[in-house]
Amino acid sequence: MLSDSEATELLSFLRRDMRADVKGQATEYILGLTGNREGCRYLRTKPDFLKALVTLTADPSIAIVKDCYHALVNLSADETLHKPLVKEAAILPTMFHNLLDPEYMFADRVSTILTNLSRHEATCREVFQALQEQEISLAKIVEIFCTEGFNKKASLHYLGPLLSNLTQLPEARQFILDKERCVIQRLLPYTQYEASVTRRGGVVGTLRNCCFDYAHHEWLLSDAVDILPFLLLPLAGPEELSEEENEGLPVDLQYLPEDKTREEDPDIRKMLIETLLLLTATKKGRQIMKEKNVYPIMREFHKWEKDLQVISACEKLVQVLIGDEPEPGMENLMEVNIPEGVEQKFKDLDAKEQEEIEKEKQELLKEEAEKHPNTVPEVLER
Amino acid sequence: MAQADDSDDGMDEFMEKFKTQKYKNAFTESNWEEEFDKVPMFMKSAPEQIDPVKHPELACIQSIIHDDDRPPEEQAKSLKDEGNEYFKEKNYKKAIVAYTAGLKKNCSDSDLNAILYTNRAATHFHLGNMRSALNDATAAKKLKPDHIKAIIRGAQCCMELRNYAVALQWCDEGLRILPTEKKLQELRATADKQKRAADRDARKAKAKEKKERNERAVLLAAIKERGIRLLKPEQPQRRGSDSEDDGADVSAAAMAELHLDGLSTQEATGAQVYLDEQGVLHWPVLFLYPEYRQTDFISAFCENSSFIDHLVVMFGEELPPWDTDRKYYPQNLQLFFEDHEKGHVYEVDLEKSLLSILQHPGCSVKAGTPSFIVLVKESPFCKQFLSGKKVQRLK
């Protein structure tokens, strides 16, 4: 890496009042550093550089700002950089300020950085606290997210995953699940937002996190929120159901057109099913889901799904939907005390299931490779 | 002063006088209520129109309110208050007049104007003039974007107009300003529910239409496959597009489409040919008895049944009341169908199925209902009816 004197010199170039070409080259160099882990780790020890990057996001030259943001995105992806970025470089106030600006060209980059920073609980808490301190509130974030065309130059899709990350905190969930306001209701339609898988995934993740609080399940399933159709629509297909089955479904799922497509991302499909599974934790929840005729939708879905992980999740859900009610005392599946030995057994079974799924996957890949002996399997870069 | 003493004395005298003399122009038992009602201060309700001759005091007061030189803001405020009074009395028409007059003052107080618009919107709402109400709510909102009452009213109007998507927008706008406003939350939930129900209804209707179209296509294909000809009716006359006739034109075109495939029955029977689950057609069939100008209608004649099957049932046990000569026994009957274009008449073999008759090259089905003429063999009417026609007998 750089010697101390080199570092000092480089730092001096990273100032607003420097010549454009000098600034530009310096930021380019830093960007290069952030491209790999050693560079990132090095910069962790140099908070002044981080501070400089944040300051330079206000530079008049767009090319420089672009590089700064690119570097910050890379840095924020590394968890070890979170503390220095937030504490020493004080990145959050600047980011929030820019996020709220409807004219800000790099709002998408800002969202990505905030999403990265909120991934793990510790910094997530810092992000949430900073939101409160800046008097911005989650309400504003949701409002911006749900306002079509709030920023003409940025899509703000990454606010979805940001919300999802923030809802790992109970304080954030509390806000989203506030019965006195209309917050979660505004997010629901986005489970079907075709234009962006990021936005969709973020919203579904948010909903899934919120469903961990089973005290809210009855409210979520009631008309006040009516979460069920929004979870089922992405899983429902164009298959024609009988008139009898149709009439028993929630209104939004009745008489779906023949060109209806299902959610194309298997991870999102899995999250949707997990959310549905969470909602079956309480007796009331199970009752409502059985009444609302969820089963035929999952039946058709099961016939269509190819991804083994998702099929497995689907089968678990169907089991609960068509299975008997658990014995009294065990009705709340989340509160049941599983004796240690049994719990270990379940974990072992799960692990075995995973192994089998992996094995099947490998066999499928092998078959594919044998069919096309000349193609080299893709290695995905992390 | 000296007066004090005097008036004391004067008062006593005056009072004394009352005991003996009646006060001139006094109110009497019978008329005191009426008289009181004429005094503006004691009026229970104001007359609709103020006649300056009958109620000079009222007319005075009114002119003070209306023809004045006060600044427009004050005048507008008075008019607003006046409107509110009328509104409370449910005199909506007058309320609108008052509010409108207030707005016409064009005063510079935009808060006041927003209130005038909002109140006029409420008045229109109660009169059922949803569009006017919505316009006023919109105007109020434009003047004062955070005027919650205007936003609530706007949302309510959209709901009444069944424009649920726009109602939702109004609600969301309001909730942005006042997130905990209960009425808006309720409105929003209702609008959302109605919208989704309306969406479902549209989908259901579309599915039904598609099903009907498919069934129709299958039916037409079955008919065509059998080689049965459906007579297409003439195209309806195209009328000139007068705005009056436009509606009629549209429905005429729709009816024409229905008729074009030749399946709609003009008869008020409502019956139509259908294909059953075994793939067998059942036709509505008309039997005509020109001798007595009677008809019989079979709503579902199975294509595989023969005529004699039906005739035996229709004429086997009892003869119809109009058959005065008692001659319409099944074994005496002859059936014919007419090809109107060519003027040919073909005899029908009663043992044959309806299907094979319909497949006859000379047979075509008019208005979706095959019709057959029933005559008695050798009867004078039969001979008379068939004379002059080209008859194709059974071989």
mmCIF file of C-alpha atoms in Angstrom, chain A residues 90-365:
data_model
loop_
_atom_site.group_PDB
_atom_site.id
_atom_site.type_symbol
_atom_site.label_atom_id
_atom_site.label_comp_id
_atom_site.label_asym_id
_atom_site.label_seq_id
_atom_site.Cartn_x
_atom_site.Cartn_y
_atom_site.Cartn_z
ATOM 1 C CA ALA A 90 -20.089 10.843 9.300
ATOM 2 C CA ILE A 91 -21.530 9.649 6.057
ATOM 3 C CA LEU A 92 -25.169 9.384 7.151
ATOM 4 C CA PRO A 93 -26.306 13.019 7.387
ATOM 5 C CA THR A 94 -24.960 13.737 3.913
ATOM 6 C CA MET A 95 -26.594 10.642 2.480
ATOM 7 C CA PHE A 96 -29.988 11.393 4.006
ATOM 8 C CA HIS A 97 -29.888 14.966 2.893
ATOM 9 C CA ASN A 98 -29.233 13.932 -0.668
ATOM 10 C CA LEU A 99 -31.806 11.169 -0.591
ATOM 11 C CA LEU A 100 -34.573 13.605 0.237
ATOM 12 C CA ASP A 101 -33.644 15.911 -2.631
ATOM 13 C CA PRO A 102 -35.994 15.218 -5.532
ATOM 14 C CA GLU A 103 -33.487 16.604 -7.984
ATOM 15 C CA TYR A 104 -30.506 14.627 -6.774
ATOM 16 C CA MET A 105 -28.979 12.677 -9.628
ATOM 17 C CA PHE A 106 -27.224 10.083 -7.508
ATOM 18 C CA ALA A 107 -30.108 9.201 -5.211
ATOM 19 C CA ASP A 108 -29.952 5.592 -6.382
ATOM 20 C CA ARG A 109 -26.329 5.337 -5.329
ATOM 21 C CA VAL A 110 -27.279 6.816 -1.975
ATOM 22 C CA SER A 111 -29.999 4.202 -1.528
ATOM 23 C CA THR A 112 -27.544 1.427 -2.329
ATOM 24 C CA ILE A 113 -25.038 2.727 0.209
ATOM 25 C CA LEU A 114 -27.699 3.002 2.892
ATOM 26 C CA THR A 115 -28.911 -0.484 2.085
ATOM 27 C CA ASN A 116 -25.416 -1.861 2.414
ATOM 28 C CA LEU A 117 -24.888 -0.056 5.684
ATOM 29 C CA SER A 118 -28.125 -1.364 7.140
ATOM 30 C CA ARG A 119 -27.510 -4.989 6.317
ATOM 31 C CA HIS A 120 -26.106 -5.957 9.700
ATOM 32 C CA GLU A 121 -27.841 -5.146 12.915
ATOM 33 C CA ALA A 122 -25.219 -2.958 14.569
ATOM 34 C CA THR A 123 -24.890 -0.375 11.829
ATOM 35 C CA CYS A 124 -28.538 -0.806 10.947
ATOM 36 C CA ARG A 125 -29.344 0.564 14.359
ATOM 37 C CA GLU A 126 -27.029 3.513 13.709
ATOM 38 C CA VAL A 127 -28.788 4.194 10.438
ATOM 39 C CA PHE A 128 -32.189 4.092 12.092
ATOM 40 C CA GLN A 129 -31.036 6.349 14.904
ATOM 41 C CA ALA A 130 -29.553 8.799 12.447
ATOM 42 C CA LEU A 131 -32.896 8.886 10.665
ATOM 43 C CA GLN A 132 -34.581 9.910 13.899
ATOM 44 C CA GLU A 133 -31.889 12.441 14.759
ATOM 45 C CA GLN A 134 -32.086 14.066 11.376
ATOM 46 C CA GLU A 135 -35.818 14.270 11.991
ATOM 47 C CA ILE A 136 -36.470 12.485 8.793
ATOM 48 C CA SER A 137 -38.376 9.471 10.042
ATOM 49 C CA LEU A 138 -39.210 6.267 8.350
ATOM 50 C CA ALA A 139 -42.443 7.876 7.242
ATOM 51 C CA LYS A 140 -40.584 10.069 4.815
ATOM 52 C CA ILE A 141 -38.640 7.140 3.403
ATOM 53 C CA VAL A 142 -41.853 5.208 2.817
ATOM 54 C CA GLU A 143 -43.482 8.265 1.292
ATOM 55 C CA ILE A 144 -40.615 8.800 -1.133
ATOM 56 C CA PHE A 145 -40.577 5.109 -1.976
ATOM 57 C CA CYS A 146 -44.291 5.089 -2.734
ATOM 58 C CA THR A 147 -44.391 8.314 -4.710
ATOM 59 C CA GLU A 148 -44.117 7.562 -8.380
ATOM 60 C CA GLY A 149 -41.686 9.940 -10.010
ATOM 61 C CA PHE A 150 -40.537 11.591 -6.805
ATOM 62 C CA ASN A 151 -37.081 11.881 -8.316
ATOM 63 C CA LYS A 152 -37.020 12.156 -12.083
ATOM 64 C CA LYS A 153 -33.386 11.133 -12.271
ATOM 65 C CA ALA A 154 -33.443 8.161 -9.927
ATOM 66 C CA SER A 155 -35.716 5.168 -9.617
ATOM 67 C CA LEU A 156 -35.159 4.716 -5.862
ATOM 68 C CA HIS A 157 -35.826 1.002 -6.154
ATOM 69 C CA TYR A 158 -33.093 0.331 -3.622
ATOM 70 C CA LEU A 159 -35.181 1.906 -0.907
ATOM 71 C CA GLY A 160 -37.015 -1.420 -0.969
ATOM 72 C CA PRO A 161 -34.099 -3.454 0.351
ATOM 73 C CA LEU A 162 -33.308 -0.568 2.705
ATOM 74 C CA LEU A 163 -36.747 -0.890 4.271
ATOM 75 C CA SER A 164 -36.290 -4.640 4.393
ATOM 76 C CA ASN A 165 -32.998 -4.247 6.232
ATOM 77 C CA LEU A 166 -34.367 -1.635 8.606
ATOM 78 C CA THR A 167 -37.245 -3.897 9.589
ATOM 79 C CA GLN A 168 -34.830 -6.288 11.219
ATOM 80 C CA LEU A 169 -35.111 -3.775 14.073
ATOM 81 C CA PRO A 170 -38.259 -3.987 16.184
ATOM 82 C CA GLU A 171 -38.444 -0.164 16.267
ATOM 83 C CA ALA A 172 -38.687 -0.051 12.505
ATOM 84 C CA ARG A 173 -41.255 -2.843 12.424
ATOM 85 C CA GLN A 174 -43.274 -1.001 15.012
ATOM 86 C CA PHE A 175 -43.514 1.963 12.692
ATOM 87 C CA ILE A 176 -44.435 -0.049 9.624
ATOM 88 C CA LEU A 177 -47.054 -1.945 11.612
ATOM 89 C CA ASP A 178 -48.555 1.183 13.182
ATOM 90 C CA LYS A 179 -52.316 0.715 13.253
ATOM 91 C CA GLU A 180 -52.918 4.446 13.643
ATOM 92 C CA ARG A 181 -51.305 5.172 10.347
ATOM 93 C CA CYS A 182 -51.479 3.882 6.840
ATOM 94 C CA VAL A 183 -47.943 2.634 6.196
ATOM 95 C CA ILE A 184 -47.849 -1.065 5.397
ATOM 96 C CA GLN A 185 -50.949 -0.717 3.252
ATOM 97 C CA ARG A 186 -49.064 1.550 0.893
ATOM 98 C CA LEU A 187 -46.275 -0.990 0.462
ATOM 99 C CA LEU A 188 -48.504 -3.939 -0.394
ATOM 100 C CA PRO A 189 -49.162 -3.212 -4.089
ATOM 101 C CA TYR A 190 -45.423 -3.332 -4.762
ATOM 102 C CA THR A 191 -45.273 -7.100 -4.389
ATOM 103 C CA GLN A 192 -46.366 -7.075 -8.028
ATOM 104 C CA TYR A 193 -44.218 -4.221 -9.275
ATOM 105 C CA GLU A 194 -43.041 -5.597 -12.576
ATOM 106 C CA ALA A 195 -40.464 -2.988 -13.437
ATOM 107 C CA SER A 196 -37.994 -3.809 -10.701
ATOM 108 C CA VAL A 197 -37.053 -7.061 -9.019
ATOM 109 C CA THR A 198 -35.083 -5.039 -6.455
ATOM 110 C CA ARG A 199 -38.136 -3.077 -5.389
ATOM 111 C CA ARG A 200 -40.316 -6.170 -5.294
ATOM 112 C CA GLY A 201 -37.767 -8.160 -3.330
ATOM 113 C CA GLY A 202 -37.306 -5.316 -0.853
ATOM 114 C CA VAL A 203 -41.005 -5.048 -0.177
ATOM 115 C CA VAL A 204 -41.479 -8.796 0.187
ATOM 116 C CA GLY A 205 -38.517 -8.901 2.562
ATOM 117 C CA THR A 206 -40.065 -6.101 4.587
ATOM 118 C CA LEU A 207 -43.376 -7.931 4.795
ATOM 119 C CA ARG A 208 -41.674 -11.137 5.801
ATOM 120 C CA ASN A 209 -39.777 -9.416 8.607
ATOM 121 C CA CYS A 210 -42.962 -7.771 9.822
ATOM 122 C CA CYS A 211 -44.690 -11.132 10.000
ATOM 123 C CA PHE A 212 -42.317 -12.315 12.680
ATOM 124 C CA ASP A 213 -44.387 -10.273 15.121
ATOM 125 C CA TYR A 214 -47.287 -12.658 15.432
ATOM 126 C CA ALA A 215 -49.227 -10.313 17.702
ATOM 127 C CA HIS A 216 -50.054 -8.371 14.548
ATOM 128 C CA HIS A 217 -51.123 -11.333 12.449
ATOM 129 C CA GLU A 218 -54.832 -10.956 12.960
ATOM 130 C CA TRP A 219 -54.690 -7.287 12.039
ATOM 131 C CA LEU A 220 -52.536 -8.028 8.995
ATOM 132 C CA LEU A 221 -54.965 -10.653 7.762
ATOM 133 C CA SER A 222 -58.010 -8.449 8.449
ATOM 134 C CA ASP A 223 -59.647 -6.039 6.026
ATOM 135 C CA ALA A 224 -57.725 -3.166 7.560
ATOM 136 C CA VAL A 225 -54.560 -4.380 5.856
ATOM 137 C CA ASP A 226 -55.562 -7.485 3.902
ATOM 138 C CA ILE A 227 -52.022 -8.710 3.315
ATOM 139 C CA LEU A 228 -53.016 -12.135 1.990
ATOM 140 C CA PRO A 229 -53.944 -11.308 -1.623
ATOM 141 C CA PHE A 230 -50.737 -9.354 -2.077
ATOM 142 C CA LEU A 231 -48.692 -12.350 -0.990
ATOM 143 C CA LEU A 232 -50.668 -14.780 -3.118
ATOM 144 C CA LEU A 233 -50.973 -12.810 -6.360
ATOM 145 C CA PRO A 234 -47.321 -13.235 -7.357
ATOM 146 C CA LEU A 235 -47.713 -16.969 -6.736
ATOM 147 C CA ALA A 236 -50.993 -17.354 -8.611
ATOM 148 C CA GLY A 237 -51.048 -18.351 -12.230
ATOM 149 C CA PRO A 238 -53.354 -18.263 -15.235
ATOM 150 C CA GLU A 239 -54.723 -21.735 -14.629
ATOM 151 C CA GLU A 240 -58.476 -21.753 -14.662
ATOM 152 C CA LEU A 241 -60.063 -22.697 -11.397
ATOM 153 C CA SER A 242 -63.627 -23.924 -11.067
ATOM 154 C CA GLU A 243 -66.315 -21.357 -10.394
ATOM 155 C CA GLU A 244 -66.699 -22.764 -6.900
ATOM 156 C CA GLU A 245 -62.992 -22.411 -6.146
ATOM 157 C CA ASN A 246 -62.948 -18.905 -7.609
ATOM 158 C CA GLU A 247 -65.819 -17.631 -5.510
ATOM 159 C CA GLY A 248 -64.087 -18.801 -2.340
ATOM 160 C CA LEU A 249 -60.894 -16.876 -3.082
ATOM 161 C CA PRO A 250 -60.047 -13.340 -1.985
ATOM 162 C CA VAL A 251 -61.446 -10.841 -4.457
ATOM 163 C CA ASP A 252 -58.109 -9.955 -6.031
ATOM 164 C CA LEU A 253 -57.408 -13.563 -6.921
ATOM 165 C CA GLN A 254 -60.715 -14.288 -8.620
ATOM 166 C CA TYR A 255 -60.981 -14.792 -12.360
ATOM 167 C CA LEU A 256 -57.328 -14.101 -13.136
ATOM 168 C CA PRO A 257 -56.717 -13.551 -16.851
ATOM 169 C CA GLU A 258 -55.037 -16.152 -19.015
ATOM 170 C CA ASP A 259 -51.897 -14.059 -19.413
ATOM 171 C CA LYS A 260 -51.209 -13.948 -15.668
ATOM 172 C CA THR A 261 -47.573 -14.721 -14.927
ATOM 173 C CA ARG A 262 -45.982 -15.759 -11.677
ATOM 174 C CA GLU A 263 -43.073 -14.087 -9.853
ATOM 175 C CA GLU A 264 -39.998 -14.908 -11.890
ATOM 176 C CA ASP A 265 -37.381 -14.670 -9.152
ATOM 177 C CA PRO A 266 -37.188 -17.905 -7.126
ATOM 178 C CA ASP A 267 -35.760 -16.141 -4.066
ATOM 179 C CA ILE A 268 -38.733 -13.836 -3.940
ATOM 180 C CA ARG A 269 -41.094 -16.763 -4.410
ATOM 181 C CA LYS A 270 -39.415 -18.473 -1.482
ATOM 182 C CA MET A 271 -39.722 -15.349 0.673
ATOM 183 C CA LEU A 272 -43.415 -15.071 -0.165
ATOM 184 C CA ILE A 273 -44.030 -18.636 0.907
ATOM 185 C CA GLU A 274 -42.005 -18.092 4.066
ATOM 186 C CA THR A 275 -44.155 -15.093 4.866
ATOM 187 C CA LEU A 276 -47.301 -17.154 4.330
ATOM 188 C CA LEU A 277 -45.867 -19.845 6.542
ATOM 189 C CA LEU A 278 -45.205 -17.282 9.257
ATOM 190 C CA LEU A 279 -48.820 -16.234 9.067
ATOM 191 C CA THR A 280 -49.918 -19.779 9.828
ATOM 192 C CA ALA A 281 -48.236 -19.643 13.232
ATOM 193 C CA THR A 282 -51.382 -18.662 15.114
ATOM 194 C CA LYS A 283 -54.620 -20.594 15.237
ATOM 195 C CA LYS A 284 -56.571 -17.591 14.016
ATOM 196 C CA GLY A 285 -54.156 -17.120 11.155
ATOM 197 C CA ARG A 286 -54.493 -20.723 10.064
ATOM 198 C CA GLN A 287 -58.246 -20.460 10.287
ATOM 199 C CA ILE A 288 -58.345 -17.369 8.102
ATOM 200 C CA MET A 289 -55.998 -18.834 5.533
ATOM 201 C CA LYS A 290 -58.040 -21.986 5.309
ATOM 202 C CA GLU A 291 -61.250 -19.951 4.980
ATOM 203 C CA LYS A 292 -59.776 -17.801 2.236
ATOM 204 C CA ASN A 293 -59.126 -20.843 0.147
ATOM 205 C CA VAL A 294 -55.372 -20.453 -0.110
ATOM 206 C CA TYR A 295 -54.898 -24.147 -0.829
ATOM 207 C CA PRO A 296 -55.958 -24.261 -4.538
ATOM 208 C CA ILE A 297 -53.528 -21.461 -5.324
ATOM 209 C CA MET A 298 -50.668 -23.384 -3.703
ATOM 210 C CA ARG A 299 -51.795 -26.599 -5.340
ATOM 211 C CA GLU A 300 -51.491 -25.100 -8.825
ATOM 212 C CA PHE A 301 -48.264 -23.401 -7.788
ATOM 213 C CA HIS A 302 -46.755 -26.676 -6.675
ATOM 214 C CA LYS A 303 -47.486 -28.203 -10.080
ATOM 215 C CA TRP A 304 -45.719 -25.310 -11.794
ATOM 216 C CA GLU A 305 -42.666 -24.717 -9.550
ATOM 217 C CA LYS A 306 -39.336 -26.216 -10.605
ATOM 218 C CA ASP A 307 -36.912 -24.849 -8.012
ATOM 219 C CA LEU A 308 -36.340 -27.486 -5.351
ATOM 220 C CA GLN A 309 -35.872 -25.057 -2.473
ATOM 221 C CA VAL A 310 -39.124 -23.332 -3.282
ATOM 222 C CA ILE A 311 -40.976 -26.608 -3.721
ATOM 223 C CA SER A 312 -39.797 -27.671 -0.305
ATOM 224 C CA ALA A 313 -41.101 -24.471 1.263
ATOM 225 C CA CYS A 314 -44.367 -24.844 -0.631
ATOM 226 C CA GLU A 315 -44.851 -28.362 0.667
ATOM 227 C CA LYS A 316 -44.372 -27.182 4.226
ATOM 228 C CA LEU A 317 -47.057 -24.564 3.731
ATOM 229 C CA VAL A 318 -49.485 -27.001 2.152
ATOM 230 C CA GLN A 319 -48.911 -29.393 5.053
ATOM 231 C CA VAL A 320 -50.135 -26.768 7.473
ATOM 232 C CA LEU A 321 -53.045 -25.772 5.263
ATOM 233 C CA ILE A 322 -54.449 -29.238 4.855
ATOM 234 C CA GLY A 323 -53.133 -30.780 8.034
ATOM 235 C CA ASP A 324 -54.995 -31.159 11.289
ATOM 236 C CA GLU A 325 -54.944 -28.538 13.957
ATOM 237 C CA PRO A 326 -52.190 -29.076 16.545
ATOM 238 C CA GLU A 327 -53.179 -30.202 20.020
ATOM 239 C CA PRO A 328 -54.352 -27.634 22.567
ATOM 240 C CA GLY A 329 -51.412 -25.871 24.118
ATOM 241 C CA MET A 330 -49.444 -26.093 20.912
ATOM 242 C CA GLU A 331 -51.678 -23.843 18.860
ATOM 243 C CA ASN A 332 -49.220 -21.015 18.531
ATOM 244 C CA LEU A 333 -46.460 -22.601 16.533
ATOM 245 C CA MET A 334 -44.050 -19.861 17.449
ATOM 246 C CA GLU A 335 -44.501 -20.280 21.167
ATOM 247 C CA VAL A 336 -44.269 -24.021 21.341
ATOM 248 C CA ASN A 337 -41.410 -25.240 23.515
ATOM 249 C CA ILE A 338 -39.506 -27.790 21.548
ATOM 250 C CA PRO A 339 -37.476 -30.043 23.842
ATOM 251 C CA GLU A 340 -33.765 -29.872 23.076
ATOM 252 C CA GLY A 341 -33.432 -33.394 21.772
ATOM 253 C CA VAL A 342 -36.325 -32.942 19.419
ATOM 254 C CA GLU A 343 -35.018 -29.591 18.265
ATOM 255 C CA GLN A 344 -31.686 -31.143 17.427
ATOM 256 C CA LYS A 345 -33.477 -33.870 15.508
ATOM 257 C CA PHE A 346 -35.312 -31.248 13.469
ATOM 258 C CA LYS A 347 -32.068 -29.455 12.773
ATOM 259 C CA ASP A 348 -30.520 -32.704 11.630
ATOM 260 C CA LEU A 349 -33.515 -33.405 9.402
ATOM 261 C CA ASP A 350 -33.302 -29.939 7.919
ATOM 262 C CA ALA A 351 -29.612 -30.354 7.272
ATOM 263 C CA LYS A 352 -30.243 -33.696 5.635
ATOM 264 C CA GLU A 353 -32.968 -32.182 3.509
ATOM 265 C CA GLN A 354 -30.610 -29.445 2.409
ATOM 266 C CA GLU A 355 -28.008 -32.036 1.543
ATOM 267 C CA GLU A 356 -30.485 -33.931 -0.557
ATOM 268 C CA ILE A 357 -31.581 -30.817 -2.313
ATOM 269 C CA GLU A 358 -27.970 -29.969 -3.066
ATOM 270 C CA LYS A 359 -27.359 -33.493 -4.317
ATOM 271 C CA GLU A 360 -30.364 -33.312 -6.611
ATOM 272 C CA LYS A 361 -29.167 -29.986 -7.858
ATOM 273 C CA GLN A 362 -25.728 -31.357 -8.607
ATOM 274 C CA GLU A 363 -27.204 -34.319 -10.418
ATOM 275 C CA LEU A 364 -29.337 -32.029 -12.515
ATOM 276 C CA LEU A 365 -26.300 -29.936 -13.391
#
